[in-house]
Short mmCIF file of C-alpha atoms and ligand atoms in Angstrom, two decimals:
data_model
loop_
_atom_site.label_atom_id
_atom_site.label_comp_id
_atom_site.label_asym_id
_atom_site.label_seq_id
_atom_site.Cartn_x
_atom_site.Cartn_y
_atom_site.Cartn_z
CA MET M 1 0.00 0.00 0.00
CA LYS M 2 1.41 3.38 -1.02
CA TYR M 3 0.50 6.77 0.43
CA ASP M 4 1.80 10.31 0.20
CA ILE M 5 1.81 10.81 3.96
CA ALA M 6 1.54 8.30 6.81
CA ILE M 7 0.70 9.80 10.20
CA ILE M 8 1.60 7.49 13.08
CA GLY M 9 -0.72 8.25 16.01
CA GLY M 10 -4.36 9.29 15.93
CA GLY M 11 -4.40 11.45 19.06
CA PRO M 12 -5.70 15.02 18.88
CA VAL M 13 -2.62 16.27 17.02
CA GLY M 14 -2.39 13.41 14.50
CA ASN M 15 -6.10 13.68 13.70
CA TYR M 16 -5.87 17.44 13.42
CA LEU M 17 -2.92 17.14 11.03
CA ALA M 18 -4.82 14.56 8.96
CA ASN M 19 -7.57 17.18 8.53
CA LEU M 20 -5.12 19.74 7.25
CA LEU M 21 -3.52 17.36 4.75
CA ALA M 22 -6.32 15.05 3.59
CA ARG M 23 -7.53 17.21 0.71
CA GLU M 24 -4.03 17.70 -0.70
CA PHE M 25 -2.50 14.25 -0.27
CA GLU M 26 -3.25 10.54 0.06
CA VAL M 27 -3.12 10.35 3.86
CA VAL M 28 -3.21 7.36 6.19
CA VAL M 29 -3.43 7.52 9.99
CA VAL M 30 -2.14 4.57 11.98
CA GLU M 31 -3.54 4.37 15.52
CA ALA M 32 -2.56 1.71 18.04
CA ARG M 33 -5.75 1.96 20.12
CA VAL M 34 -9.05 0.47 19.06
CA SER M 35 -11.04 3.57 20.07
CA PHE M 36 -10.41 7.23 20.87
CA GLY M 37 -10.16 9.19 24.10
CA GLU M 38 -8.58 6.88 26.69
CA LYS M 39 -5.62 9.12 27.41
CA ALA M 40 -5.17 10.92 30.75
CA CYS M 41 -5.86 14.56 30.02
CA THR M 42 -7.88 17.22 31.81
CA GLY M 43 -8.82 18.68 28.45
CA ILE M 44 -8.30 22.36 29.22
CA ILE M 45 -7.59 24.32 26.05
CA GLY M 46 -7.30 28.11 25.75
CA ALA M 47 -10.55 29.52 24.35
CA GLU M 48 -8.77 31.78 21.88
CA SER M 49 -6.69 28.89 20.54
CA TYR M 50 -9.76 26.62 20.39
CA GLU M 51 -11.56 29.15 18.20
CA ALA M 52 -8.49 29.92 16.08
CA LEU M 53 -7.94 26.20 15.45
CA LYS M 54 -11.65 25.79 14.56
CA LEU M 55 -12.03 22.81 16.90
CA PRO M 56 -15.44 21.15 17.21
CA LYS M 57 -17.83 22.93 19.60
CA VAL M 58 -19.54 19.62 20.35
CA ALA M 59 -16.51 18.57 22.45
CA VAL M 60 -16.77 21.56 24.84
CA LEU M 61 -18.07 20.47 28.25
CA ASN M 62 -17.50 23.66 30.22
CA ARG M 63 -16.32 27.24 29.77
CA LEU M 64 -13.87 28.65 32.31
CA ARG M 65 -13.57 32.40 32.78
CA GLY M 66 -11.17 32.62 35.67
CA ALA M 67 -8.84 30.95 38.12
CA VAL M 68 -8.44 31.00 41.88
CA PHE M 69 -4.85 30.50 43.01
CA TYR M 70 -4.34 28.98 46.47
CA SER M 71 -1.09 28.65 48.40
CA LYS M 72 -0.99 27.01 51.80
CA ILE M 73 -2.32 30.08 53.60
CA GLN M 74 -3.64 32.61 51.07
CA SER M 75 -5.45 32.96 47.77
CA PHE M 76 -6.18 35.39 44.98
CA GLU M 77 -8.45 35.36 41.97
CA ILE M 78 -8.02 36.27 38.32
CA LYS M 79 -11.21 36.67 36.35
CA ARG M 80 -12.46 37.84 33.00
CA ASN M 81 -15.94 38.50 31.63
CA SER M 82 -15.60 36.03 28.77
CA PRO M 83 -14.40 32.39 28.83
CA GLN M 84 -10.61 32.08 28.80
CA ALA M 85 -10.43 28.32 28.48
CA TYR M 86 -12.65 25.39 27.58
CA LEU M 87 -12.83 22.03 29.28
CA VAL M 88 -13.27 19.43 26.58
CA ASP M 89 -14.27 15.81 26.19
CA ARG M 90 -11.16 14.23 24.66
CA LYS M 91 -13.05 11.34 23.10
CA ALA M 92 -15.50 13.68 21.35
CA LEU M 93 -12.64 15.93 20.22
CA GLU M 94 -10.51 13.11 18.78
CA LYS M 95 -13.40 11.25 17.19
CA ARG M 96 -14.91 14.34 15.58
CA LEU M 97 -11.50 15.30 14.14
CA ALA M 98 -11.03 11.76 12.80
CA GLU M 99 -14.52 11.82 11.23
CA ARG M 100 -13.74 15.13 9.55
CA ALA M 101 -10.41 13.76 8.24
CA VAL M 102 -12.09 10.62 6.83
CA LYS M 103 -14.71 12.78 5.08
CA LYS M 104 -11.86 14.70 3.46
CA GLY M 105 -10.34 11.44 2.19
CA ALA M 106 -7.96 10.23 4.92
CA GLU M 107 -7.78 6.50 5.61
CA TYR M 108 -7.55 5.14 9.18
CA PHE M 109 -5.94 1.95 10.47
CA MET M 110 -7.33 1.64 14.01
CA GLY M 111 -5.95 -0.96 16.42
CA THR M 112 -2.71 -0.95 14.42
CA ARG M 113 0.71 -0.36 15.97
CA PHE M 114 3.74 1.09 14.19
CA MET M 115 6.69 -1.19 14.97
CA GLY M 116 9.53 0.54 13.10
CA PHE M 117 10.92 1.25 9.65
CA ARG M 118 12.31 -1.42 7.32
CA ASN M 119 13.79 -0.44 3.93
CA GLY M 120 11.92 2.87 3.88
CA LYS M 121 8.59 1.21 4.72
CA ALA M 122 6.62 1.31 7.96
CA VAL M 123 6.13 -2.05 9.64
CA LEU M 124 2.68 -2.27 11.26
CA GLN M 125 1.05 -4.81 13.50
CA ARG M 126 -2.71 -5.33 13.83
CA PHE M 127 -3.41 -7.99 16.47
CA ASN M 128 -1.26 -10.92 15.29
CA GLN M 129 -0.94 -9.78 11.69
CA GLN M 130 2.17 -7.88 10.51
CA PHE M 131 2.25 -5.89 7.26
CA GLU M 132 4.04 -2.94 5.67
CA ILE M 133 2.93 0.34 4.16
CA GLU M 134 4.99 2.79 2.16
CA ALA M 135 4.69 6.57 2.18
CA GLN M 136 6.69 9.42 0.70
CA PHE M 137 6.63 11.18 4.07
CA TYR M 138 6.13 9.87 7.62
CA VAL M 139 4.90 11.88 10.60
CA GLY M 140 5.24 10.71 14.19
CA ALA M 141 2.27 12.05 16.16
CA ASP M 142 2.63 9.10 18.48
CA GLY M 143 2.88 10.82 21.83
CA VAL M 144 5.53 11.40 24.41
CA ARG M 145 7.13 7.94 24.14
CA SER M 146 7.26 8.28 20.35
CA ARG M 147 8.57 5.24 18.52
CA VAL M 148 8.99 7.36 15.40
CA ALA M 149 11.21 9.84 17.31
CA GLN M 150 13.37 6.90 18.45
CA GLU M 151 13.59 5.51 14.93
CA MET M 152 14.67 8.86 13.48
CA GLY M 153 17.28 9.28 16.22
CA ALA M 154 15.74 12.31 17.97
CA LYS M 155 17.39 12.98 21.33
CA THR M 156 16.16 14.56 24.55
CA LYS M 157 17.23 15.45 28.06
CA ALA M 158 13.68 16.40 29.02
CA GLU M 159 12.18 16.01 32.46
CA PHE M 160 9.51 13.27 32.26
CA LEU M 161 6.69 13.47 34.79
CA SER M 162 3.88 11.07 35.63
CA GLY M 163 0.48 12.70 35.80
CA TYR M 164 -2.50 11.46 37.82
CA GLU M 165 -6.01 12.65 37.34
CA VAL M 166 -9.39 11.75 38.78
CA GLU M 167 -12.92 12.73 37.95
CA ILE M 168 -14.64 13.21 41.26
CA VAL M 169 -18.12 14.00 42.52
CA GLY M 170 -18.37 16.92 44.97
CA GLU M 171 -19.71 20.42 45.34
CA PHE M 172 -18.08 22.96 43.06
CA GLU M 173 -19.84 26.23 43.70
CA ARG M 174 -18.10 28.18 40.97
CA PRO M 175 -18.03 25.85 37.97
CA ASP M 176 -16.61 28.56 35.69
CA PHE M 177 -13.41 28.89 37.79
CA VAL M 178 -10.46 26.52 37.80
CA GLU M 179 -8.60 26.15 41.09
CA VAL M 180 -4.79 26.10 41.10
CA TRP M 181 -3.22 24.98 44.39
CA VAL M 182 0.49 25.47 45.03
CA ASN M 183 1.59 23.55 48.09
CA LYS M 184 5.20 22.40 48.01
CA GLU M 185 4.72 20.43 51.21
CA LEU M 186 2.27 18.18 49.39
CA ASN M 187 4.02 18.20 46.02
CA ARG M 188 7.40 19.77 45.26
CA ASP M 189 7.18 19.10 41.51
CA PHE M 190 3.90 20.61 40.39
CA PHE M 191 0.70 22.38 41.33
CA PHE M 192 -2.71 20.69 41.81
CA TRP M 193 -5.67 21.63 39.66
CA VAL M 194 -9.41 21.35 40.22
CA ALA M 195 -11.22 21.87 36.91
CA PRO M 196 -15.00 21.68 37.26
CA VAL M 197 -17.02 19.92 34.60
CA ASN M 198 -20.16 21.27 36.31
CA GLU M 199 -21.40 22.07 39.84
CA SER M 200 -21.09 18.47 41.00
CA LEU M 201 -18.19 16.99 39.00
CA ALA M 202 -14.54 18.06 38.58
CA ARG M 203 -11.26 16.80 37.16
CA VAL M 204 -8.57 16.96 39.83
CA GLY M 205 -4.95 16.17 39.13
CA THR M 206 -1.25 16.78 39.47
CA PHE M 207 2.09 15.63 38.12
CA GLY M 208 4.38 13.87 40.57
CA SER M 209 3.14 11.08 42.79
CA LEU M 210 -0.23 9.43 43.23
CA ASP M 211 0.22 9.66 46.98
CA SER M 212 0.41 13.46 46.79
CA LEU M 213 -2.84 13.57 44.81
CA PHE M 214 -4.64 11.55 47.50
CA ARG M 215 -3.21 13.82 50.22
CA PHE M 216 -4.45 16.83 48.26
CA LEU M 217 -7.95 15.35 47.89
CA LYS M 218 -8.09 14.97 51.64
CA MET M 219 -6.92 18.53 52.22
CA ARG M 220 -9.46 19.82 49.66
CA MET M 221 -12.10 17.80 51.52
CA LEU M 222 -12.94 15.59 48.55
CA LYS M 223 -13.62 11.95 49.26
CA ALA M 224 -11.51 9.25 47.56
CA GLY M 225 -14.71 7.20 47.55
CA SER M 226 -16.33 9.81 45.27
CA ILE M 227 -13.86 9.18 42.42
CA VAL M 228 -15.74 7.99 39.33
CA GLU M 229 -12.82 7.90 36.89
CA PHE M 230 -9.07 7.53 37.28
CA LYS M 231 -6.36 8.11 34.68
CA ALA M 232 -2.56 8.30 34.58
CA GLY M 233 -0.17 9.39 31.86
CA ASN M 234 3.17 11.05 31.15
CA VAL M 235 4.45 14.34 29.84
CA GLY M 236 7.97 15.40 28.87
CA LEU M 237 9.04 18.95 29.62
CA GLY M 238 11.99 20.16 27.59
CA VAL M 239 13.36 19.76 24.11
CA ARG M 240 13.50 16.75 21.79
CA LYS M 241 15.50 17.31 18.62
CA PRO M 242 15.37 17.29 15.65
CA TRP M 243 11.70 17.67 14.66
CA ILE M 244 12.42 16.69 11.06
CA LYS M 245 15.02 14.47 9.40
CA ASN M 246 14.90 13.51 5.73
CA ASN M 247 11.31 12.32 5.08
CA ILE M 248 10.30 11.90 8.74
CA ALA M 249 8.90 14.56 11.10
CA ILE M 250 7.54 14.48 14.64
CA VAL M 251 4.75 16.68 15.98
CA GLY M 252 2.72 17.18 19.18
CA ASP M 253 3.86 15.34 22.31
CA ALA M 254 6.19 13.24 20.15
CA ALA M 255 8.19 16.46 19.60
CA LEU M 256 7.56 17.58 23.22
CA GLN M 257 5.57 20.57 21.97
CA ILE M 258 4.21 20.95 25.50
CA LYS M 259 3.82 24.09 27.63
CA PRO M 260 6.26 23.54 30.53
CA THR M 261 4.28 25.78 32.93
CA THR M 262 1.05 23.73 32.78
CA ALA M 263 2.01 20.57 30.83
CA GLY M 264 -0.72 21.35 28.30
CA GLY M 265 0.18 20.14 24.83
CA ILE M 266 -2.93 20.08 22.66
CA ALA M 267 -2.87 23.66 21.37
CA TYR M 268 0.93 23.86 20.88
CA GLY M 269 0.90 20.52 19.04
CA MET M 270 -1.91 21.68 16.75
CA PHE M 271 -0.22 25.00 15.98
CA CYS M 272 2.91 23.07 15.02
CA ALA M 273 0.74 20.70 12.94
CA HIS M 274 -0.30 23.80 10.99
CA ALA M 275 3.34 24.70 10.40
CA LEU M 276 4.11 21.16 9.25
CA ALA M 277 1.08 21.02 6.95
CA TYR M 278 1.99 24.39 5.44
CA SER M 279 5.58 23.33 4.78
CA LEU M 280 4.45 20.00 3.23
CA ILE M 281 1.78 21.60 1.04
CA ASN M 282 4.37 24.09 -0.20
CA GLY M 283 6.85 21.30 -0.93
CA ARG M 284 9.35 22.74 1.61
CA PRO M 285 9.25 20.34 4.59
CA ALA M 286 12.58 21.67 5.86
CA ASP M 287 10.81 24.94 6.77
CA TYR M 288 8.76 23.17 9.45
CA GLU M 289 10.99 23.83 12.47
CA ASN M 290 11.50 27.44 11.57
CA LEU M 291 7.76 27.99 11.16
CA CYS M 292 7.31 26.77 14.75
CA ARG M 293 9.72 29.33 16.19
CA ASP M 294 7.07 31.07 18.32
CA ILE M 295 6.15 27.81 20.01
CA ARG M 296 9.85 27.03 20.51
CA ARG M 297 10.30 30.40 22.19
CA GLN M 298 7.29 29.74 24.43
CA ILE M 299 8.71 26.34 25.41
CA SER M 300 12.12 27.75 26.18
CA PHE M 301 10.55 30.55 28.24
CA GLY M 302 8.33 28.04 30.03
CA MET M 303 11.41 25.97 30.89
CA ARG M 304 12.94 28.98 32.64
CA VAL M 305 9.75 29.49 34.65
CA ARG M 306 9.76 25.78 35.51
CA LYS M 307 13.39 26.01 36.75
CA ILE M 308 12.34 28.83 39.04
CA PHE M 309 9.29 26.92 40.27
CA THR M 310 11.22 23.75 41.12
CA GLY M 311 13.85 25.80 43.00
CA LEU M 312 11.34 27.54 45.29
CA ASP M 313 10.19 26.35 48.68
CA GLN M 314 6.80 27.09 50.28
CA GLU M 315 8.10 30.18 52.07
CA HIS M 316 9.09 31.68 48.68
CA ILE M 317 5.69 30.68 47.25
CA GLU M 318 3.88 32.50 50.08
CA ARG M 319 5.90 35.66 49.45
CA ILE M 320 5.26 35.46 45.69
CA PHE M 321 1.53 35.05 46.41
CA GLU M 322 1.66 38.23 48.53
CA VAL M 323 3.06 40.13 45.53
CA LEU M 324 0.85 38.56 42.85
CA GLY M 325 -2.25 38.81 45.01
CA SER M 326 -1.86 42.59 45.41
CA SER M 327 -4.49 44.66 43.64
CA GLU M 328 -1.81 46.17 41.37
CA ALA M 329 -0.62 42.73 40.20
CA VAL M 330 -4.13 41.26 39.85
CA GLU M 331 -5.22 44.22 37.71
CA LEU M 332 -2.13 43.79 35.51
CA ILE M 333 -2.56 40.01 35.18
CA GLU M 334 -6.26 40.36 34.34
CA ARG M 335 -5.34 42.88 31.65
CA THR M 336 -2.52 40.84 30.05
CA ALA M 337 -3.30 37.17 30.80
CA ASP M 338 -3.20 34.93 27.76
CA PHE M 339 -3.82 31.22 28.31
CA ASP M 340 -1.27 30.08 25.72
CA ASP M 341 1.23 32.93 26.03
CA HIS M 342 2.42 33.12 29.62
CA ALA M 343 5.50 35.06 28.53
CA LYS M 344 3.23 38.03 27.81
CA THR M 345 2.02 38.26 31.42
CA VAL M 346 5.43 37.62 32.97
CA LYS M 347 6.96 40.32 30.75
CA ALA M 348 4.25 42.76 31.82
CA ILE M 349 5.03 42.05 35.50
CA ILE M 350 8.77 42.48 34.90
CA ARG M 351 8.11 45.82 33.21
CA SER M 352 6.37 47.11 36.33
CA PRO M 353 9.31 48.45 38.40
CA ARG M 354 7.45 48.16 41.71
CA LEU M 355 6.37 44.54 41.21
CA LEU M 356 9.77 43.55 39.82
CA ALA M 357 11.58 45.08 42.83
CA LYS M 358 9.30 43.15 45.23
CA LEU M 359 9.81 39.86 43.36
CA LEU M 360 13.58 40.24 43.17
CA LYS M 361 13.73 40.60 46.95
CA ILE M 362 12.20 37.13 47.25
CA SER M 363 14.77 35.23 45.23
CA PRO M 364 17.76 36.22 43.10
CA MET M 365 16.89 33.19 40.92
CA LEU M 366 14.13 35.29 39.39
CA LEU M 367 16.74 37.74 38.18
CA ARG M 368 18.90 34.98 36.71
CA TYR M 369 16.14 33.22 34.76
CA LEU M 370 13.64 35.93 33.87
CA VAL M 371 15.21 39.29 33.48
C1 FAD O 1 -2.70 13.97 33.55
C2 FAD O 1 -2.57 14.78 32.29
C3 FAD O 1 -3.36 15.93 32.12
C4 FAD O 1 -3.23 16.70 30.96
N1 FAD O 1 -4.04 17.79 30.82
C5 FAD O 1 -3.97 18.54 29.69
C6 FAD O 1 -4.82 19.66 29.48
O1 FAD O 1 -5.67 19.96 30.32
N2 FAD O 1 -4.68 20.39 28.34
C7 FAD O 1 -3.75 20.06 27.39
O2 FAD O 1 -3.63 20.78 26.38
N3 FAD O 1 -2.94 19.01 27.56
C8 FAD O 1 -3.02 18.24 28.67
N4 FAD O 1 -2.20 17.16 28.83
C9 FAD O 1 -1.24 16.85 27.76
C10 FAD O 1 -2.00 16.26 26.58
O3 FAD O 1 -2.62 15.06 26.98
C11 FAD O 1 -1.05 16.01 25.41
O4 FAD O 1 -0.29 17.16 25.17
C12 FAD O 1 -1.83 15.64 24.15
O5 FAD O 1 -2.50 14.42 24.35
C13 FAD O 1 -0.88 15.53 22.97
O6 FAD O 1 -1.56 15.02 21.87
P1 FAD O 1 -0.79 14.13 20.78
O7 FAD O 1 -1.79 13.83 19.74
O8 FAD O 1 0.50 14.78 20.42
O9 FAD O 1 -0.34 12.83 21.57
P2 FAD O 1 -1.28 11.70 22.27
O10 FAD O 1 -2.53 12.27 22.78
O11 FAD O 1 -0.37 10.99 23.22
O12 FAD O 1 -1.65 10.74 21.07
C14 FAD O 1 -0.68 9.89 20.52
C15 FAD O 1 -1.41 8.76 19.85
O13 FAD O 1 -0.47 7.91 19.20
C16 FAD O 1 -0.83 6.56 19.44
N5 FAD O 1 0.40 5.76 19.36
C17 FAD O 1 1.45 5.75 20.22
N6 FAD O 1 2.39 4.89 19.78
C18 FAD O 1 1.92 4.35 18.63
C19 FAD O 1 2.44 3.39 17.71
N7 FAD O 1 3.66 2.82 17.88
N8 FAD O 1 1.69 3.06 16.63
C20 FAD O 1 0.47 3.64 16.42
N9 FAD O 1 -0.08 4.55 17.27
C21 FAD O 1 0.66 4.91 18.35
C22 FAD O 1 -1.44 6.57 20.84
O14 FAD O 1 -2.30 5.46 21.02
C23 FAD O 1 -2.19 7.90 20.84
O15 FAD O 1 -3.51 7.77 20.41
C24 FAD O 1 -2.30 16.35 29.96
C25 FAD O 1 -1.52 15.20 30.12
C26 FAD O 1 -1.65 14.43 31.27
C27 FAD O 1 -0.78 13.20 31.43
#
């Protein structure tokens, strides 16, 4: 079987890319799972990005217009009048994108695993049957443990984190606000999030250890016995290079196109899918990495913020909360906050001499990594 483009991995990014390419090329998508949407993922996507990417409205479960940030002893709130992020149903998102791609002409091999390359062909396995397909160009959209990235020799020194997430029944009085809890005594590596689906159901998670998630649930007065769904998965924060070599490219989590501040990867992966599709349609695949330079900048900025975060203890966090919770900072954050461009807000804070002076007193690390 011969194709123009074979996309390995039918997650959100692979399916999205198939949509962009299916009218121009003979496209095949190879997906190891037998159905969509099993992956651990809270499904929060910036509203602006969601609209810009023209993602299916049917997958939106909830609209979030603000966040409440909690430390161990204080809190502050950032809110907007319009939704800033959507909480989506991953299965509906992936399936709808796959349906759209098929209608445009893409072919899907579900329940089929990519095993490696042999003589320029992709070796696939469906249950106990092995076969080969040939394509002019191969794309690895096969997630953080990408087999395609391994095969093309991409290297990384990224930090890999295990994420744990539960869907839990409780009382969530403000279903349009996500809660972000920073408590280094419970989890040194990451924050906890509580993302309501509605008034009585929320997705609660963290990256680090399962034990810390259960301790958080207890502290947040949510009962482990009220968990109705449990998922675990991995993210990689850092750089995996290269993103393209000869006739093979990687995209999405496979290329670690993940926001290091929140570990969200759907929007960044899809923006890079656009860059890849554009370069392929124009017959200049080598332009792909360069066309993703904004995302690369965001990732490298996010890595600096992550370095700061991991180096701080709870006392530092409390002092940062005092500064960021001030009316001056809240007003500035509300004015500049952009769900997928955290650099914009941080730069605005740094440009405020008073806020910068207060932050620098807390830790010289901030000077080293941000200014
Ligand atoms: C706990 C947790 C919470 C998260 N929350 C969010 C969030 O709120 N918002 C957000 O934007 N991101 C979030 N993420 C990250 C998000 O899940 C990923 O960035 C996103 O799934 C990346 O999409 P992808 O299509 O690149 O990769 P994936 O979703 O990993 O899809 C890859 C696909 O490739 C398939 N595959 C793998 N290997 C093979 C093979 N050899 N052959 C064939 N198929 C293969 C897999 O079955 C899978 O379907 C979260 C991650 C975790 C772990």
